[in-house]
Amino acid sequence: AQSVTQLGSHVSVSEGALVLLRCNYSSSVPPYLFWYVQYPNQGLQLLLKYTSAATLVKGINGFEAEFKKSETSFHLTKPSAHMSDAAEYFCAVSLYDKVIFGPGTSLSVIP
Amino acid sequence: GAVVSQHPSWVICKSGTSVKIECRSLDFQATTMFWYRQFPKQSLMLMATSNEGSKATYEQGVEKDKFLINHASLTLSTLTVTSAHPEDSSFYICSARERLAGWTDTQYFGPGTRLTVL
């Protein structure tokens, strides 16, 4: 069975600091992995996805994530946080017909 | 491209009434659509998967008679909450999957519908 864990339900960073949001997955076969962002009372926006083409995936808004099979991780990073990055971030794993979401990490950016 | 819309964006109804939520893929054909439910400060929980022209597949614990799903065309799926009660109040989000050449599971999400049952 697939599952996703996100370490840290809430992360605070200073504006301009590195953003690191952690995601670990479990899957019996190589999955597709995603990061989504959700702003209050809105749907989900796809930040980036891993589909086995390259282990380092670049997404929108300066975010990137690295797939590490040995660590079953897919952590999301951004070199310099911006106030507009404050939102809820969800890591998700997909295999065939279902997408399983992690519990989410709320990112706060301190001026 | 790959835009999914939902209507209405929010709805308030009385207990015991039924509410229909529409999910449309605006610029692509969606053979499969998904319905999620999200409680405040929580993650998305998959309720059901609908494939165009066939019956929806419900996740364990989701009442199929309460949450009626219809996927009548390649661009429209509807979720009807029948005899709604306050505990059905939630944020309902749909997504649609575009089948490309090869195998991909990218889902595009709608903006969500906030349901409040009084």
Short mmCIF file of C-alpha atoms in Angstrom, two decimals:
data_model
loop_
_atom_site.label_atom_id
_atom_site.label_comp_id
_atom_site.label_asym_id
_atom_site.label_seq_id
_atom_site.Cartn_x
_atom_site.Cartn_y
_atom_site.Cartn_z
CA ALA A 1 0.00 0.00 0.00
CA GLN A 2 1.09 3.51 -0.70
CA SER A 3 1.45 6.16 1.95
CA VAL A 4 2.92 9.60 2.39
CA THR A 5 4.32 11.25 5.45
CA GLN A 6 5.27 14.88 5.82
CA LEU A 7 7.54 15.73 8.72
CA GLY A 8 6.39 18.91 10.37
CA SER A 9 2.79 20.00 10.19
CA HIS A 10 3.95 23.60 10.45
CA VAL A 11 7.16 25.22 9.25
CA SER A 12 8.18 28.85 9.77
CA VAL A 13 10.96 30.52 7.85
CA SER A 14 12.17 34.08 7.54
CA GLU A 15 11.72 35.91 4.29
CA GLY A 16 14.75 35.19 2.11
CA ALA A 17 15.66 32.02 3.97
CA LEU A 18 15.79 28.50 2.60
CA VAL A 19 12.53 26.60 2.48
CA LEU A 20 12.71 22.85 3.12
CA LEU A 21 9.53 20.78 3.32
CA ARG A 22 10.01 17.09 3.92
CA CYS A 23 8.15 14.22 2.30
CA ASN A 24 8.69 10.49 2.57
CA TYR A 25 6.70 7.87 0.77
CA SER A 26 6.19 4.18 0.73
CA SER A 27 5.21 2.28 -2.34
CA SER A 28 5.69 -1.24 -3.59
CA VAL A 29 6.67 -0.02 -7.05
CA PRO A 30 8.19 3.23 -8.30
CA PRO A 31 5.45 5.81 -7.99
CA TYR A 32 4.76 9.18 -9.46
CA LEU A 33 5.27 11.90 -6.87
CA PHE A 34 3.81 15.36 -6.68
CA TRP A 35 3.91 18.53 -4.68
CA TYR A 36 0.82 20.71 -4.57
CA VAL A 37 0.21 24.08 -2.96
CA GLN A 38 -3.11 25.24 -1.57
CA TYR A 39 -3.96 28.81 -0.66
CA PRO A 40 -6.84 29.43 1.77
CA ASN A 41 -10.25 28.42 0.42
CA GLN A 42 -8.80 27.44 -2.93
CA GLY A 43 -8.11 24.24 -4.79
CA LEU A 44 -4.72 22.69 -5.30
CA GLN A 45 -2.11 23.96 -7.69
CA LEU A 46 0.54 21.62 -9.03
CA LEU A 47 4.05 22.79 -8.13
CA LEU A 48 5.99 19.93 -9.68
CA LYS A 49 5.90 16.22 -10.36
CA TYR A 50 8.37 13.37 -10.56
CA THR A 51 7.75 10.79 -13.26
CA SER A 52 11.13 9.01 -13.31
CA ALA A 53 12.62 11.17 -16.06
CA ALA A 54 15.03 13.05 -13.76
CA THR A 55 15.65 12.88 -10.04
CA LEU A 56 15.88 16.65 -9.64
CA VAL A 57 12.62 18.23 -10.63
CA LYS A 58 12.13 21.93 -11.11
CA GLY A 59 8.70 23.42 -10.63
CA ILE A 60 6.95 26.72 -10.66
CA ASN A 61 7.68 29.71 -8.41
CA GLY A 62 11.31 28.67 -7.89
CA PHE A 63 10.56 25.39 -6.14
CA GLU A 64 12.36 22.16 -6.81
CA ALA A 65 12.37 18.67 -5.36
CA GLU A 66 14.80 15.79 -5.45
CA PHE A 67 13.74 12.19 -5.65
CA LYS A 68 15.96 9.93 -3.56
CA LYS A 69 15.02 6.32 -3.96
CA SER A 70 17.40 5.07 -1.27
CA GLU A 71 15.78 7.38 1.26
CA THR A 72 12.25 7.12 -0.20
CA SER A 73 12.13 10.87 0.00
CA PHE A 74 10.94 13.71 -2.18
CA HIS A 75 11.73 16.88 -0.26
CA LEU A 76 10.67 20.27 -1.57
CA THR A 77 13.06 23.21 -1.47
CA LYS A 78 13.25 26.84 -2.45
CA PRO A 79 16.44 28.87 -1.99
CA SER A 80 14.77 32.07 -0.85
CA ALA A 81 11.34 32.30 0.73
CA HIS A 82 8.91 34.99 -0.32
CA MET A 83 5.92 36.23 1.62
CA SER A 84 3.65 34.90 -1.12
CA ASP A 85 4.91 31.36 -0.44
CA ALA A 86 2.87 31.19 2.77
CA ALA A 87 0.37 28.40 2.12
CA GLU A 88 -0.39 24.74 2.74
CA TYR A 89 1.80 22.26 0.88
CA PHE A 90 0.84 18.69 0.12
CA CYS A 91 3.05 15.89 -1.05
CA ALA A 92 1.24 13.16 -2.95
CA VAL A 93 2.01 9.76 -4.39
CA SER A 94 0.23 8.33 -7.36
CA LEU A 95 0.04 4.85 -8.69
CA TYR A 96 -2.50 3.93 -11.33
CA ASP A 97 -5.88 5.32 -10.46
CA LYS A 98 -5.34 6.83 -7.05
CA VAL A 99 -3.51 9.76 -5.61
CA ILE A 100 -2.74 9.59 -1.92
CA PHE A 101 -2.02 12.86 -0.17
CA GLY A 102 0.18 13.49 2.78
CA PRO A 103 -1.19 15.34 5.81
CA GLY A 104 0.16 18.66 4.60
CA THR A 105 2.64 21.21 5.89
CA SER A 106 1.62 24.76 6.62
CA LEU A 107 4.37 27.19 5.65
CA SER A 108 4.60 30.57 7.35
CA VAL A 109 6.99 33.24 6.13
CA ILE A 110 8.13 35.79 8.68
CA PRO A 111 8.98 39.26 7.41
CA GLY B 1 -4.56 24.83 -20.45
CA ALA B 2 -5.84 22.04 -18.17
CA VAL B 3 -8.39 24.11 -16.28
CA VAL B 4 -11.01 22.56 -14.05
CA SER B 5 -13.95 24.55 -12.76
CA GLN B 6 -16.45 23.87 -10.01
CA HIS B 7 -19.86 25.31 -9.45
CA PRO B 8 -20.97 26.63 -7.09
CA SER B 9 -17.92 27.89 -5.22
CA TRP B 10 -19.90 27.97 -2.02
CA VAL B 11 -23.37 26.87 -0.97
CA ILE B 12 -25.41 27.05 2.20
CA CYS B 13 -28.39 24.76 2.59
CA LYS B 14 -30.83 23.55 5.18
CA SER B 15 -30.51 20.17 6.78
CA GLY B 16 -32.39 17.52 4.82
CA THR B 17 -32.04 19.13 1.43
CA SER B 18 -29.91 17.93 -1.48
CA VAL B 19 -27.07 19.84 -3.07
CA LYS B 20 -25.48 19.30 -6.47
CA ILE B 21 -21.89 20.29 -7.22
CA GLU B 22 -20.59 20.40 -10.78
CA CYS B 23 -17.05 19.75 -11.91
CA ARG B 24 -16.05 20.64 -15.46
CA SER B 25 -12.86 20.21 -17.44
CA LEU B 26 -12.79 23.32 -19.59
CA ASP B 27 -10.14 22.63 -22.19
CA PHE B 28 -9.54 18.91 -22.16
CA GLN B 29 -11.42 15.67 -22.05
CA ALA B 30 -11.39 13.94 -18.73
CA THR B 31 -11.99 10.24 -18.84
CA THR B 32 -11.57 10.07 -15.09
CA MET B 33 -12.60 12.53 -12.42
CA PHE B 34 -12.06 12.34 -8.70
CA TRP B 35 -13.96 13.76 -5.76
CA TYR B 36 -12.21 14.70 -2.54
CA ARG B 37 -13.36 16.00 0.78
CA GLN B 38 -11.28 18.24 2.97
CA PHE B 39 -12.01 19.16 6.56
CA PRO B 40 -10.45 22.31 8.04
CA LYS B 41 -6.72 22.05 8.57
CA GLN B 42 -6.70 18.52 7.18
CA SER B 43 -5.57 16.77 4.05
CA LEU B 44 -7.69 15.70 1.13
CA MET B 45 -9.50 12.42 1.41
CA LEU B 46 -10.52 10.65 -1.77
CA MET B 47 -14.24 9.94 -1.79
CA ALA B 48 -14.75 8.37 -5.17
CA THR B 49 -13.43 7.93 -8.67
CA SER B 50 -15.72 8.39 -11.61
CA ASN B 51 -15.13 7.23 -15.14
CA GLU B 52 -17.14 8.62 -18.00
CA GLY B 53 -20.09 6.42 -18.82
CA SER B 54 -19.73 4.02 -15.90
CA LYS B 55 -20.54 3.83 -12.24
CA ALA B 56 -18.33 5.57 -9.75
CA THR B 57 -16.00 3.65 -7.49
CA TYR B 58 -16.36 4.72 -3.89
CA GLU B 59 -13.70 4.55 -1.23
CA GLN B 60 -14.30 2.48 1.84
CA GLY B 61 -16.55 4.24 4.31
CA VAL B 62 -18.15 6.60 1.78
CA GLU B 63 -21.90 6.14 1.46
CA LYS B 64 -22.71 5.79 -2.21
CA ASP B 65 -26.40 6.48 -1.62
CA LYS B 66 -25.60 9.73 0.12
CA PHE B 67 -22.95 11.00 -2.26
CA LEU B 68 -24.29 10.41 -5.76
CA ILE B 69 -21.78 10.83 -8.54
CA ASN B 70 -22.61 11.09 -12.21
CA HIS B 71 -20.05 11.40 -14.99
CA ALA B 72 -22.28 11.77 -18.00
CA SER B 73 -19.79 13.34 -20.39
CA LEU B 74 -16.06 13.68 -20.91
CA THR B 75 -16.13 17.19 -19.45
CA LEU B 76 -18.67 17.03 -16.64
CA SER B 77 -19.02 15.16 -13.38
CA THR B 78 -21.53 15.97 -10.67
CA LEU B 79 -21.61 15.19 -6.97
CA THR B 80 -24.99 15.31 -5.26
CA VAL B 81 -25.08 15.32 -1.50
CA THR B 82 -28.49 13.89 -0.65
CA SER B 83 -30.34 14.72 2.55
CA ALA B 84 -27.47 16.83 3.74
CA HIS B 85 -26.75 17.17 7.45
CA PRO B 86 -24.42 19.50 9.34
CA GLU B 87 -21.73 16.81 9.48
CA ASP B 88 -21.59 16.93 5.69
CA SER B 89 -20.33 20.49 5.86
CA SER B 90 -16.92 20.46 4.27
CA PHE B 91 -14.77 21.64 1.37
CA TYR B 92 -15.36 19.43 -1.66
CA ILE B 93 -12.71 19.40 -4.38
CA CYS B 94 -12.82 17.64 -7.70
CA SER B 95 -9.97 16.80 -10.00
CA ALA B 96 -9.72 15.53 -13.52
CA ARG B 97 -7.09 13.44 -15.16
CA GLU B 98 -6.05 14.03 -18.71
CA ARG B 99 -4.87 10.93 -20.46
CA LEU B 100 -1.82 11.73 -22.56
CA ALA B 101 0.23 9.49 -24.74
CA GLY B 102 2.14 7.30 -22.38
CA TRP B 103 1.26 6.95 -18.78
CA THR B 104 0.83 9.90 -16.51
CA ASP B 105 -1.24 10.52 -13.48
CA THR B 106 -1.27 14.27 -13.38
CA GLN B 107 -4.53 15.49 -11.92
CA TYR B 108 -5.80 19.00 -12.30
CA PHE B 109 -7.83 20.32 -9.45
CA GLY B 110 -10.86 22.50 -9.34
CA PRO B 111 -11.07 25.49 -6.97
CA GLY B 112 -13.31 23.65 -4.53
CA THR B 113 -16.84 24.08 -3.22
CA ARG B 114 -17.52 25.09 0.36
CA LEU B 115 -20.68 23.39 1.62
CA THR B 116 -22.31 24.56 4.83
CA VAL B 117 -25.36 22.70 6.09
CA LEU B 118 -27.43 24.51 8.68
#
